[in-house]
Tab-separated table of C-alpha atoms and ligand atoms in Angstrom:
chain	number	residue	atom	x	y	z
A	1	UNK	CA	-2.017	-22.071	21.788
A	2	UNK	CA	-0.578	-23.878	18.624
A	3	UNK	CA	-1.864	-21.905	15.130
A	4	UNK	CA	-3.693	-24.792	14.191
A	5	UNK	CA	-6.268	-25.102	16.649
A	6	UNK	CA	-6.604	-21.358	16.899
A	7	UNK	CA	-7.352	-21.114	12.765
A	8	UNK	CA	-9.642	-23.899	13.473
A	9	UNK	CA	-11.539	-21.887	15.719
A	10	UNK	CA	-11.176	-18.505	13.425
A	11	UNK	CA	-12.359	-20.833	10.211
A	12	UNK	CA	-15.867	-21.791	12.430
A	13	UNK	CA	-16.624	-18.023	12.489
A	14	UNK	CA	-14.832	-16.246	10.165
A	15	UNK	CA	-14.931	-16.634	6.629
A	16	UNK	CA	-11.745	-18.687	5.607
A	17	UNK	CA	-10.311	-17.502	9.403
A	18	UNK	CA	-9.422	-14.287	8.529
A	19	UNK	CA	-10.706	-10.783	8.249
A	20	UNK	CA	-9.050	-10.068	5.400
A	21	UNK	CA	-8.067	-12.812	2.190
A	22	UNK	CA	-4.503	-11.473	1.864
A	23	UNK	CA	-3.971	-12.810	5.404
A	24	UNK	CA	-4.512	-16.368	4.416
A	25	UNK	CA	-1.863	-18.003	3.465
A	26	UNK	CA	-3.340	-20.192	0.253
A	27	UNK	CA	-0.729	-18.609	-1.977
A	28	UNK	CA	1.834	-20.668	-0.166
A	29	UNK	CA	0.230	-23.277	1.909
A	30	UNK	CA	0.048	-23.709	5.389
A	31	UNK	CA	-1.495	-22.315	8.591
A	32	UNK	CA	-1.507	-18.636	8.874
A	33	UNK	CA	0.401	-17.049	11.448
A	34	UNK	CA	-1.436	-15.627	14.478
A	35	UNK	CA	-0.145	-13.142	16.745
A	36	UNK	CA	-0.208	-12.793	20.567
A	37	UNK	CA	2.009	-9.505	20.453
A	38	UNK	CA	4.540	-6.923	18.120
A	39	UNK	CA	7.612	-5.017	19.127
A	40	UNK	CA	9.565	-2.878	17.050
A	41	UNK	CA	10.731	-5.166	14.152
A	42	UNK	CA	9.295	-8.651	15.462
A	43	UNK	CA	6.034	-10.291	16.170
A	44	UNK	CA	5.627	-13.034	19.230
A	45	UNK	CA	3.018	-15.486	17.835
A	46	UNK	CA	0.230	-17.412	19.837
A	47	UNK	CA	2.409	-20.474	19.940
A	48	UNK	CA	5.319	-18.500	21.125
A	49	UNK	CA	7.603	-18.350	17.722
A	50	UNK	CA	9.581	-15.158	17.319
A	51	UNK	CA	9.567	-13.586	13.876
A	52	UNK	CA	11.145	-10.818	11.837
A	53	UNK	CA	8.153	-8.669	10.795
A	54	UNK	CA	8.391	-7.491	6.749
A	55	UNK	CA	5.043	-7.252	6.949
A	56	UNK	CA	4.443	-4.056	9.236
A	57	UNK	CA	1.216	-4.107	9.065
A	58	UNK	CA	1.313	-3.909	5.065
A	59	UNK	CA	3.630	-1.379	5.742
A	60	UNK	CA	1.837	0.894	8.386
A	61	UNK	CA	3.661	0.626	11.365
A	62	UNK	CA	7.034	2.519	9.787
A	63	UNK	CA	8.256	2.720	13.150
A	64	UNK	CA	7.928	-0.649	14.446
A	65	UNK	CA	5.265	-2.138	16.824
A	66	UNK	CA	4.142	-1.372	20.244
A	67	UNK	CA	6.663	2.196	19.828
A	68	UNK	CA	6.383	3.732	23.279
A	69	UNK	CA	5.408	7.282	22.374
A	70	UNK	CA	2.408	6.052	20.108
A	71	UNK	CA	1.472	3.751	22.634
A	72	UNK	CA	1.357	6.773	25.354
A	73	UNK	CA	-0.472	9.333	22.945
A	74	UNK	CA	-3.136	6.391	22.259
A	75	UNK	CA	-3.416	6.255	26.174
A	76	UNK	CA	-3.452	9.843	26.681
A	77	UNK	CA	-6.484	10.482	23.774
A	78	UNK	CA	-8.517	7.346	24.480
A	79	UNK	CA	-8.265	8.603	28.607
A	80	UNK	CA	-10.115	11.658	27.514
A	81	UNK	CA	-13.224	9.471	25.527
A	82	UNK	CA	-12.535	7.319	22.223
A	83	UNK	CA	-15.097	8.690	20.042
A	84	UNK	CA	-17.430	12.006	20.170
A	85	UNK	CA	-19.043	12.049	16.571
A	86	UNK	CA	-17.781	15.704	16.592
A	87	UNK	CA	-14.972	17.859	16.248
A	88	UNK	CA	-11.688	17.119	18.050
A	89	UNK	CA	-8.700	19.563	18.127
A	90	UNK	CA	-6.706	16.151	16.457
A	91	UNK	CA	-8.423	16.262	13.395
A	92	UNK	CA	-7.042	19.785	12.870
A	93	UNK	CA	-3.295	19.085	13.715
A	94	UNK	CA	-3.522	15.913	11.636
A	95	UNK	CA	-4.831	17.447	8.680
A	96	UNK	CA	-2.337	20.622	8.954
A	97	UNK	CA	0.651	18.592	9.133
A	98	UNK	CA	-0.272	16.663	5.978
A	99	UNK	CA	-1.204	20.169	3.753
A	100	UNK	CA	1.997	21.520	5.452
A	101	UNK	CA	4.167	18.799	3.500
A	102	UNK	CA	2.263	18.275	0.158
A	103	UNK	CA	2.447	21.544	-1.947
A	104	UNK	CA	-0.589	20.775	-4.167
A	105	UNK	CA	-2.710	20.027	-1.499
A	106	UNK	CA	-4.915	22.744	0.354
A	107	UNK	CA	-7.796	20.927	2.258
A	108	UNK	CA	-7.624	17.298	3.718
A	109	UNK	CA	-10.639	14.755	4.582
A	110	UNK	CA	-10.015	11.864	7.088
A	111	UNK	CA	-11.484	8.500	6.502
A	112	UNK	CA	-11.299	5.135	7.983
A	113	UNK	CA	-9.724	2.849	5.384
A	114	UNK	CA	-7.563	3.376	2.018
A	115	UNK	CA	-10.839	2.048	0.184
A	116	UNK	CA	-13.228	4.931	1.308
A	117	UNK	CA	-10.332	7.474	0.604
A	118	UNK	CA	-9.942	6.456	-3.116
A	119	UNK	CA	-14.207	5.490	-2.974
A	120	UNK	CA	-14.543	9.083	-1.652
A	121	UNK	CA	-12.116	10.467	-4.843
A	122	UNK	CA	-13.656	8.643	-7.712
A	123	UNK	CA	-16.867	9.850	-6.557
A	124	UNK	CA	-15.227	13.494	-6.031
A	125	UNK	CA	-13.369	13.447	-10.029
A	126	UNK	CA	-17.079	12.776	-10.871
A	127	UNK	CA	-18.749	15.216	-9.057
A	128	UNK	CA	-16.565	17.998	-10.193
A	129	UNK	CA	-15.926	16.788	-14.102
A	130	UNK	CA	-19.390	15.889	-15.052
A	131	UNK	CA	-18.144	12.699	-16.157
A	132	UNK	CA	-18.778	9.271	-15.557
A	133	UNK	CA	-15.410	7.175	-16.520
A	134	UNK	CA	-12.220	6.179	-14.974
A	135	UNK	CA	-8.967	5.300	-16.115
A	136	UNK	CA	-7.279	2.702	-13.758
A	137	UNK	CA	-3.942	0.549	-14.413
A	138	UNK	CA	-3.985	-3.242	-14.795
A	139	UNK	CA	-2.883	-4.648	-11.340
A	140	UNK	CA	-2.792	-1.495	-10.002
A	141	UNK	CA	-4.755	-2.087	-6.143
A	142	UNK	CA	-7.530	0.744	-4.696
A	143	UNK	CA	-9.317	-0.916	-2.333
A	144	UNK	CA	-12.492	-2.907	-2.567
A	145	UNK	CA	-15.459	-0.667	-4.080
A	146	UNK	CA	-17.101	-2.079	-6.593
A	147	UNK	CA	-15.852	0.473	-9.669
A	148	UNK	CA	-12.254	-0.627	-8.274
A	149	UNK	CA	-12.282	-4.071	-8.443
A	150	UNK	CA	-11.854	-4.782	-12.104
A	151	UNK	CA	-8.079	-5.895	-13.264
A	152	UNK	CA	-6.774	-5.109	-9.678
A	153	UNK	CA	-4.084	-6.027	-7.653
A	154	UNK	CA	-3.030	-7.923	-4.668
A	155	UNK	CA	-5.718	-10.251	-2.805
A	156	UNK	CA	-7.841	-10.424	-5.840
A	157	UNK	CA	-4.701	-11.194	-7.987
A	158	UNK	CA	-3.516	-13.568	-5.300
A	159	UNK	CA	-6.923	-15.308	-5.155
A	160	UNK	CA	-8.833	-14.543	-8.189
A	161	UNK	CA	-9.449	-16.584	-11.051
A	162	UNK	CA	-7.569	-13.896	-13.633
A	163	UNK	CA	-11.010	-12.534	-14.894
A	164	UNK	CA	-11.254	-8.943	-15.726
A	165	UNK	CA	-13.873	-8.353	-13.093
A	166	UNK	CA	-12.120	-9.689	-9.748
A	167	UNK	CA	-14.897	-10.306	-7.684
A	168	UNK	CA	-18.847	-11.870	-7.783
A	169	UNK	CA	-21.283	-9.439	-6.870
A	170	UNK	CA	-20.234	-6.385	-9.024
A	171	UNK	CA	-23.038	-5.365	-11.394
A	172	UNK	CA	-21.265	-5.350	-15.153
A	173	UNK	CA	-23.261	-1.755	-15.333
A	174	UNK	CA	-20.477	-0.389	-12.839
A	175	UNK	CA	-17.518	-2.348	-14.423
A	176	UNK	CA	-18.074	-1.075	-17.622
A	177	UNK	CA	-17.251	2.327	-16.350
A	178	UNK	CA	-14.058	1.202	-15.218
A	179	UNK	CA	-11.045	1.520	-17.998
A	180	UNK	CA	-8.291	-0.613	-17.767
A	181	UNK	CA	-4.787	0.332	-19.246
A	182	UNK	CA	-1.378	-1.884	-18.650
A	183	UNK	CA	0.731	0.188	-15.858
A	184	UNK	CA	4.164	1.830	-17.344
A	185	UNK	CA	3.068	2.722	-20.745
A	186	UNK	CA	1.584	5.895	-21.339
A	187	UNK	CA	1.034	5.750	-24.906
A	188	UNK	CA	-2.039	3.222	-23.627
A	189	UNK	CA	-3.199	5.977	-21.506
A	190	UNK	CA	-3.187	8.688	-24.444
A	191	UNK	CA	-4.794	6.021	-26.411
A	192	UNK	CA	-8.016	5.358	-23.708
A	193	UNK	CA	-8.143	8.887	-23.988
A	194	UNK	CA	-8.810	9.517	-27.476
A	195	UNK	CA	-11.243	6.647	-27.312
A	196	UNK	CA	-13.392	7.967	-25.113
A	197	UNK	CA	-13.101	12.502	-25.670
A	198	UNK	CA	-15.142	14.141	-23.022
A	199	UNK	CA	-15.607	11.303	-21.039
A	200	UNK	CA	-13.361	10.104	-18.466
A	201	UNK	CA	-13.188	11.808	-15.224
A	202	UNK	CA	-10.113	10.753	-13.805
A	203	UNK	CA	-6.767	8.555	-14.316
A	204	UNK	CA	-5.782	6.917	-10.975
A	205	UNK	CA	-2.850	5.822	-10.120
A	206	UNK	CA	-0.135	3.913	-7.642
A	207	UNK	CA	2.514	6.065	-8.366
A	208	UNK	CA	5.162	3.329	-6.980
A	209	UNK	CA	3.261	0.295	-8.265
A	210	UNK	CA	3.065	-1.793	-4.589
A	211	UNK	CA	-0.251	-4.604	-5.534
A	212	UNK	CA	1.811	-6.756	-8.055
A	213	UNK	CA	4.641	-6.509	-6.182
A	214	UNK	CA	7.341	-3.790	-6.148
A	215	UNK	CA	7.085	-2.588	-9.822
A	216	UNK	CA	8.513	1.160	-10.123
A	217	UNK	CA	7.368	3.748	-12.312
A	218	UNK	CA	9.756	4.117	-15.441
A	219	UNK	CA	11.534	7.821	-15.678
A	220	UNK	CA	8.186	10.313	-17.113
A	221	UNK	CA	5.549	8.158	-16.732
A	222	UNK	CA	3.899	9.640	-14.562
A	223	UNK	CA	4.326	12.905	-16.334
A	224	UNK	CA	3.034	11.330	-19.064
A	225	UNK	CA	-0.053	10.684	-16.964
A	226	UNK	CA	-0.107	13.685	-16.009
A	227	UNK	CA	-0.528	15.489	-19.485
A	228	UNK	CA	-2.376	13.036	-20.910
A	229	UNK	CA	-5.179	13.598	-18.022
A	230	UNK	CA	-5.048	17.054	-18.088
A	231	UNK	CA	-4.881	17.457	-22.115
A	232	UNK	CA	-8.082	15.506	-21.993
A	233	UNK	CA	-9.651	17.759	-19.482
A	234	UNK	CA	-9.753	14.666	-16.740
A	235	UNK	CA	-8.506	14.521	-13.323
A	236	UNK	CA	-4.973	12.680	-12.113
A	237	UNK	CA	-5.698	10.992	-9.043
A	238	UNK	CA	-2.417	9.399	-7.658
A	239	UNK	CA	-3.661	6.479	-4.934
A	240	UNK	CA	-0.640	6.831	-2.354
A	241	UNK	CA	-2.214	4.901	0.040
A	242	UNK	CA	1.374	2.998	0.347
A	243	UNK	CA	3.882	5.533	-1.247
A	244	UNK	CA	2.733	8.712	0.949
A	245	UNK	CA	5.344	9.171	4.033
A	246	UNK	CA	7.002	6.213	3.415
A	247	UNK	CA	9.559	7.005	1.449
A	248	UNK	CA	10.245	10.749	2.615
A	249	UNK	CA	8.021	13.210	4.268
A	250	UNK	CA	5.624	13.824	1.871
A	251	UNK	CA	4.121	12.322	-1.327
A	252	UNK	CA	6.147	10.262	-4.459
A	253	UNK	CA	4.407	12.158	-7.171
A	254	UNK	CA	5.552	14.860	-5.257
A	255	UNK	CA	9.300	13.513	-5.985
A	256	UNK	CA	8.564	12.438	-9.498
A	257	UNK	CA	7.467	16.027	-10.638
A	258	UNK	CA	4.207	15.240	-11.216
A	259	UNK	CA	1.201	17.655	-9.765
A	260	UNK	CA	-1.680	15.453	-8.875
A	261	UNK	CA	-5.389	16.627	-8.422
A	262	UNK	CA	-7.008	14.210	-5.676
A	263	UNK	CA	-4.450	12.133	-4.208
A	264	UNK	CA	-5.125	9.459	-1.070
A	265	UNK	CA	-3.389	8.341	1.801
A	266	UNK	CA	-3.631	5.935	4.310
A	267	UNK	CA	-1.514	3.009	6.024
A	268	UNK	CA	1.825	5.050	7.104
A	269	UNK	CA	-0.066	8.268	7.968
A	270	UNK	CA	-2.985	6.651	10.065
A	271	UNK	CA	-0.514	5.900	12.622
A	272	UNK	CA	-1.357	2.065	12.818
A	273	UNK	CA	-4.955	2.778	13.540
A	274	UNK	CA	-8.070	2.558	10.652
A	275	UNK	CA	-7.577	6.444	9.732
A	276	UNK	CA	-7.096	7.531	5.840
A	277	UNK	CA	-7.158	10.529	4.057
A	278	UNK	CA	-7.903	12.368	0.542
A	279	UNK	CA	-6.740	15.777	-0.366
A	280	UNK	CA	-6.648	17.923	-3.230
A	281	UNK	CA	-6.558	22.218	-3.813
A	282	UNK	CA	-9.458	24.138	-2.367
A	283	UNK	CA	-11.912	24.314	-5.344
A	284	UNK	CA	-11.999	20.441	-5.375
A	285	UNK	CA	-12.023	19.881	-2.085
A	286	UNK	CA	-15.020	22.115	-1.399
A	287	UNK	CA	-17.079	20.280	-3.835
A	288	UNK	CA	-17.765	18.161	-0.971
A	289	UNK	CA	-20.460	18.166	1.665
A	290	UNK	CA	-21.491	19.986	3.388
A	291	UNK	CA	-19.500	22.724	1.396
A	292	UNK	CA	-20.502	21.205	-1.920
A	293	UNK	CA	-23.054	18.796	-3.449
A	294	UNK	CA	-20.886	15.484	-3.361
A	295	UNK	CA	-21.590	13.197	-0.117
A	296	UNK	CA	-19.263	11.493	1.479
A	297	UNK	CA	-19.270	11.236	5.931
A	298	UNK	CA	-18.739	8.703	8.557
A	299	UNK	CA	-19.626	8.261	12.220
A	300	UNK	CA	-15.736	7.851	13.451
A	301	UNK	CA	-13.860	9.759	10.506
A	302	UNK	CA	-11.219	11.651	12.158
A	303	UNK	CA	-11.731	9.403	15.138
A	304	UNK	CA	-9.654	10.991	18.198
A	305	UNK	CA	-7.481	8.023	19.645
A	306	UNK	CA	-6.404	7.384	15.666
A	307	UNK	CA	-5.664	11.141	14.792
A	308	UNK	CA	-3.028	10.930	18.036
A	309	UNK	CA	-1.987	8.185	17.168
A	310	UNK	CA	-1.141	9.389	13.092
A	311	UNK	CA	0.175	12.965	14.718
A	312	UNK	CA	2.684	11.197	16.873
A	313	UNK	CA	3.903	9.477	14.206
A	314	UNK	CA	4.390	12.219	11.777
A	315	UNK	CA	5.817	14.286	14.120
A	316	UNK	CA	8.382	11.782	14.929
A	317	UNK	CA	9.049	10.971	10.976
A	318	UNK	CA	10.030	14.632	10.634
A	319	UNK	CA	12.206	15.093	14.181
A	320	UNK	CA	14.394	12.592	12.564
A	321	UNK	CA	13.865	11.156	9.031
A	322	UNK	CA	14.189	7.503	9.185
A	323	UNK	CA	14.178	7.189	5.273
A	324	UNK	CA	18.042	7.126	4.086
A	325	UNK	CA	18.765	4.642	7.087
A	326	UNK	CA	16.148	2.464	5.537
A	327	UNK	CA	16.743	2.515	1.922
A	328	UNK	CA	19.923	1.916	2.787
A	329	UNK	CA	18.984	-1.408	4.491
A	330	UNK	CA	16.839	-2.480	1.309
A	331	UNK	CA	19.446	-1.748	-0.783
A	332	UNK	CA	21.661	-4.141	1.418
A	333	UNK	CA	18.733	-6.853	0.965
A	334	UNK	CA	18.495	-6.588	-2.236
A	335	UNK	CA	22.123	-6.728	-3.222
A	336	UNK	CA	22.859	-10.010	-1.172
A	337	UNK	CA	19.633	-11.934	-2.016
A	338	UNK	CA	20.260	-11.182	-5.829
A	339	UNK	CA	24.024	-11.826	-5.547
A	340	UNK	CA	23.111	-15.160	-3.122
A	341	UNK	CA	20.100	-16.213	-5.538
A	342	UNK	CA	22.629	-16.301	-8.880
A	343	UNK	CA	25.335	-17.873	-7.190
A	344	UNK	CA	23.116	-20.641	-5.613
A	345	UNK	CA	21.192	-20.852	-9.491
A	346	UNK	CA	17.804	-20.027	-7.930
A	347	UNK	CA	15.961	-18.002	-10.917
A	348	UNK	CA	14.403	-15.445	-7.877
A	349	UNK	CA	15.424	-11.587	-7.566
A	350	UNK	CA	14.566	-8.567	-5.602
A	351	UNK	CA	12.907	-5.518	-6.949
A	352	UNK	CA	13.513	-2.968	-4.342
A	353	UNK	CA	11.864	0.790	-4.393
A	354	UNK	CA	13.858	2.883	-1.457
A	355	UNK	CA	12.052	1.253	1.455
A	356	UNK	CA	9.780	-1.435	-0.241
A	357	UNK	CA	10.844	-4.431	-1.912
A	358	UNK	CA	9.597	-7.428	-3.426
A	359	UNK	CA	11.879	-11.297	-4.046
A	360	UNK	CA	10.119	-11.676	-7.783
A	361	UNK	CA	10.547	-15.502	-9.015
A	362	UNK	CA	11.674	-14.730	-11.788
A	363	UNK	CA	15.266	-13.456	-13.555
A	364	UNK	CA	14.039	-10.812	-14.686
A	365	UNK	CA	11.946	-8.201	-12.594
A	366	UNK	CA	8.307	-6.795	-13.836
A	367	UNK	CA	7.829	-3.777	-15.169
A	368	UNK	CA	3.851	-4.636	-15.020
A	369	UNK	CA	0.777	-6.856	-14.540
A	370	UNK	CA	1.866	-9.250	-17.627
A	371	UNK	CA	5.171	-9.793	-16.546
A	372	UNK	CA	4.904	-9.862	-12.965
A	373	UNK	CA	2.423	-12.606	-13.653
A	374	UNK	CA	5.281	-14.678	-15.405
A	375	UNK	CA	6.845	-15.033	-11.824
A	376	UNK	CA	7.397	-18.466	-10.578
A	377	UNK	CA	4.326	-18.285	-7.736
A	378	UNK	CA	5.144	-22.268	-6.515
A	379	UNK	CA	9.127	-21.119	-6.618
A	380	UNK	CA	7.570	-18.197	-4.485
A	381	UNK	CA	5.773	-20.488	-2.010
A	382	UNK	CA	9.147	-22.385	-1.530
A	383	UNK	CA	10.758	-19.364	-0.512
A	384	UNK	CA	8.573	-18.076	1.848
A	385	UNK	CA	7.949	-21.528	3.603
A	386	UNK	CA	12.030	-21.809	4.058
A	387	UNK	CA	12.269	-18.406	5.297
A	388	UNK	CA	9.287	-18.688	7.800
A	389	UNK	CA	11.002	-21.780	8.883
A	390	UNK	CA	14.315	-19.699	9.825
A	391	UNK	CA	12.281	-16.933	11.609
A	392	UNK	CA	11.294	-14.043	8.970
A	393	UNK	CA	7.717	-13.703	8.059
A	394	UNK	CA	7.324	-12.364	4.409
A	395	UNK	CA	4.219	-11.461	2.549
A	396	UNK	CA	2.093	-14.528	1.843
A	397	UNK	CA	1.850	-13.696	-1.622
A	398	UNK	CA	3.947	-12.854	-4.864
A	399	UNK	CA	2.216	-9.738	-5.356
A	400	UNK	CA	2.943	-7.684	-2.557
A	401	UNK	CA	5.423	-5.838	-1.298
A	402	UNK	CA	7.741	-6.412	2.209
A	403	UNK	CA	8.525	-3.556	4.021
A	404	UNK	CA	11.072	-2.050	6.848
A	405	UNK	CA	10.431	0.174	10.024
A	406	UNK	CA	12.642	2.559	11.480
A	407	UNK	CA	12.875	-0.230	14.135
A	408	UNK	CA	14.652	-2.932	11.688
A	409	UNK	CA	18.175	-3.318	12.733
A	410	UNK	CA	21.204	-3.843	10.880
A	411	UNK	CA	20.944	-7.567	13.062
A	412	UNK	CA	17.591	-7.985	11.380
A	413	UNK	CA	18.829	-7.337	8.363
A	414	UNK	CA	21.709	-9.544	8.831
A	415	UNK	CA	19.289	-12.508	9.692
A	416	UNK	CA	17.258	-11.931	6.617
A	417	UNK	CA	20.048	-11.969	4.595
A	418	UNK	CA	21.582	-15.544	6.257
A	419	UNK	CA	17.996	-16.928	6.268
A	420	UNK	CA	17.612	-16.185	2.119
A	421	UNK	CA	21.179	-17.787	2.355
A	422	UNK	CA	20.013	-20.975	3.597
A	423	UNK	CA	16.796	-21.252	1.608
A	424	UNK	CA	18.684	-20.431	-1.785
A	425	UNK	CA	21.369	-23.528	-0.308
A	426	UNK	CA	18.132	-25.537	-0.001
A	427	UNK	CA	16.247	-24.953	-3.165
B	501	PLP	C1	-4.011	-0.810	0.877
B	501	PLP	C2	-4.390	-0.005	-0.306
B	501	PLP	C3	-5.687	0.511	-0.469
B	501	PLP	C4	-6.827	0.151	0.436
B	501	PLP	O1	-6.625	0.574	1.742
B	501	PLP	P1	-7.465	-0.134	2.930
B	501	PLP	O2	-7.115	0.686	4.119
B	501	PLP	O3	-6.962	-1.545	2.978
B	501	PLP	O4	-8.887	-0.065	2.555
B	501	PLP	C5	-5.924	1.384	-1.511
B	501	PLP	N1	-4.948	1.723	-2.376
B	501	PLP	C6	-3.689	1.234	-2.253
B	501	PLP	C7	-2.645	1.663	-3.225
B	501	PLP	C8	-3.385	0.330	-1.240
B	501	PLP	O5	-2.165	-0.198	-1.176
């Protein structure tokens, strides 16, 4: 079936043919891709094109597609009934593994999607402060709740019309609870603070900034955070609904010294299924119902053929850490396409983060929202079209990142590296 008629189909019934806008592909033009089937590193599309996959899944499926022990613990739990709306021993081993490997964390809550985690925290940081504002980070992404949407990241960036509020339909009562700071400079956050003493409730946070693109945290900044929450008697919530598991077993603001209270989780640890999670120490997390008076529930939280799934996955990520092999591989990328991209003249390089990276348009690589948004985004276009043509599927946007499994091969990253080659010798 050629992708055409198939996204002619998908556009009758689906708004703009997909189920979610940073599928489309209006960032760079085209038909977006379609796919028939995944394994390990590539995808098989409904026309039959073979791709590399630096998608993942926006960077869930760290150990490729279609691995063979997921797919057998998904066919083991769904044989024994795919949903109870009660207690399954899963739930349990899922949510011990993850307090096992994240010091500050003593309880765990599983949701169904990145956006009800962080929802579920805001509305937690509230519950326990008293306190009614939030501190978020200018292109920083937490999903799609309404408080959320205001000077975020990815899809809305890719789509959005720049305004401070990204999307119709949220009331300007709720966005003007919502405080927006530039990401990487903390004397902004000590200064939203002091504007506002007694009233914020929490400072979230990407700790690796992933919904502009790949746009690191610069040494104590998050620290910074940190103190600057705490001092003012608010809550650090770090959103690690990228970073957590997939760059070592465990959290980033783990590995940047910082001590978060609420942090969230999704993509990696749900295993490739809709399965997310928040968790913070005992006394917050207890605050919720039916322990506590702030309500949060959901018919297939903690739903037993996703909590396999995730279980299988973690357990495998800590039999053998995949993470040095795959930074290593990034590393690679990012040292030929820059090297490549100068000598060719093409003013496009890679901003890499151990197993994330993003090819910026640009010379020189954001350190937040207002320079990321300097980037070249019809340079951008150009490069993804050439290296779609020569078989590797990157993000359809500037301001995301592309990802590696376990599963990506040296080979793979070979062919990445000539197709970049060519593209640069074409542009
Ligand atoms: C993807 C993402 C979310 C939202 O997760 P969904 O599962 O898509 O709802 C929230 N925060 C961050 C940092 C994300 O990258």
């Amino acid at each position: 079936m050629t992708l055409e008629s198939l996204f002619a189909r998908a556009s009758a019934v689906i708004p703009g043919g997909v189920n979610s806008p940073v599928r489309a592909f209006n960032a760079v033009g085209g038909t977006p891709i379609c796919v028939a089937s995944g394994k390990g590193s590539h995808l098989t599309l409904t026309d039959g094109r073979e791709l590399l996959d630096c998608c993942c899944s926006w960077g869930a499926m760290i150990l490729g597609h279609a691995d063979p022990g997921v797919t057998e613990a998904v066919a083991r739990a769904a044989a024994r009934g795919t949903t109870f709306g009660i207690g399954t021993p899963g739930e349990v081993e899922l949510a011990e593994r993850l307090v096992a490997r994240i010091p500050f964390v003593d309880k765990i809550r599983l949701v169904n999607s990145g956006t009800e985690a962080v929802m579920t925290a805001i509305r937690l940081a509230r519950g326990v402060t008293g306190r009614d504002l939030i501190i978020k980070c200018e292109g920083c992404y937490h999903g799609h709740s309404d408080g959320l949407l205001v000077s975020a990241g990815s899809g809305v960036l890719t789509s959005g019309d720049g305004a401070q509020v990204a999307s119709a339909g949220i009331p300007q009562a709720v966005a003007q609870d919502t405080l927006v700071i530039p990401y990487n400079d903390a004397e902004a956050a000590r200064r939203a603070f002091a504007a506002h003493p007694g009233r914020v409730a929490a400072l979230i946070v990407e700790p690796v900034a992933g919904n502009m693109g790949c746009v690191p945290p610069r040494p104590g900044y998050l620290k910074a955070l940190e103190e600057a929450a705490h001092a003012a008697g608010a809550l650090l919530i770090c959103d690690e609904v990228i970073n957590a598991w997939r760059f070592r077993l465990g959290l980033w603001s783990e590995a940047a010294g910082v001590t978060p209270d609420i942090v969230t989780m999704g993509k990696v640890i749900g295993g490739g299924f809709p399965l997310a999670a928040l968790g913070a120490r005992a006394e917050i997390m207890d605050a919720l119902a039916p322990t506590g008076r702030v309500y949060q529930a959901g018919t297939l939280s903690g739903n037993p053929v996703a909590t396999a799934a995730a279980v299988e996955v973690l357990d495998r990520l800590a039999a053998d850490p995949p993470y040095p092999a795959m930074a290593a591989k990034v590393r690679r990328v990012a040292e030929r396409l820059n090297a490549a991209a100068e000598r060719h003249g093409v003013p496009l390089r890679v901003q890499a983060h151990e197993t994330i990276f993003t090819p910026f348009a640009a010379v020189t690589p954001p350190t937040d929202l207002a320079t990321a948004q300097r980037c070249d985004t019809a340079l951008y276009a150009r490069f993804f079209q050439g290296m779609l043509a020569r078989g590797v599927y990157l993000e359809p946007s500037q301001y995301e990142v592309c990802f590696v499994s376990a599963a990506h091969t040296e080979a793979d990253i070979d062919h990445l590296i000539q197709a970049a080659e060519a593209t640069f010798a074409a542009l």
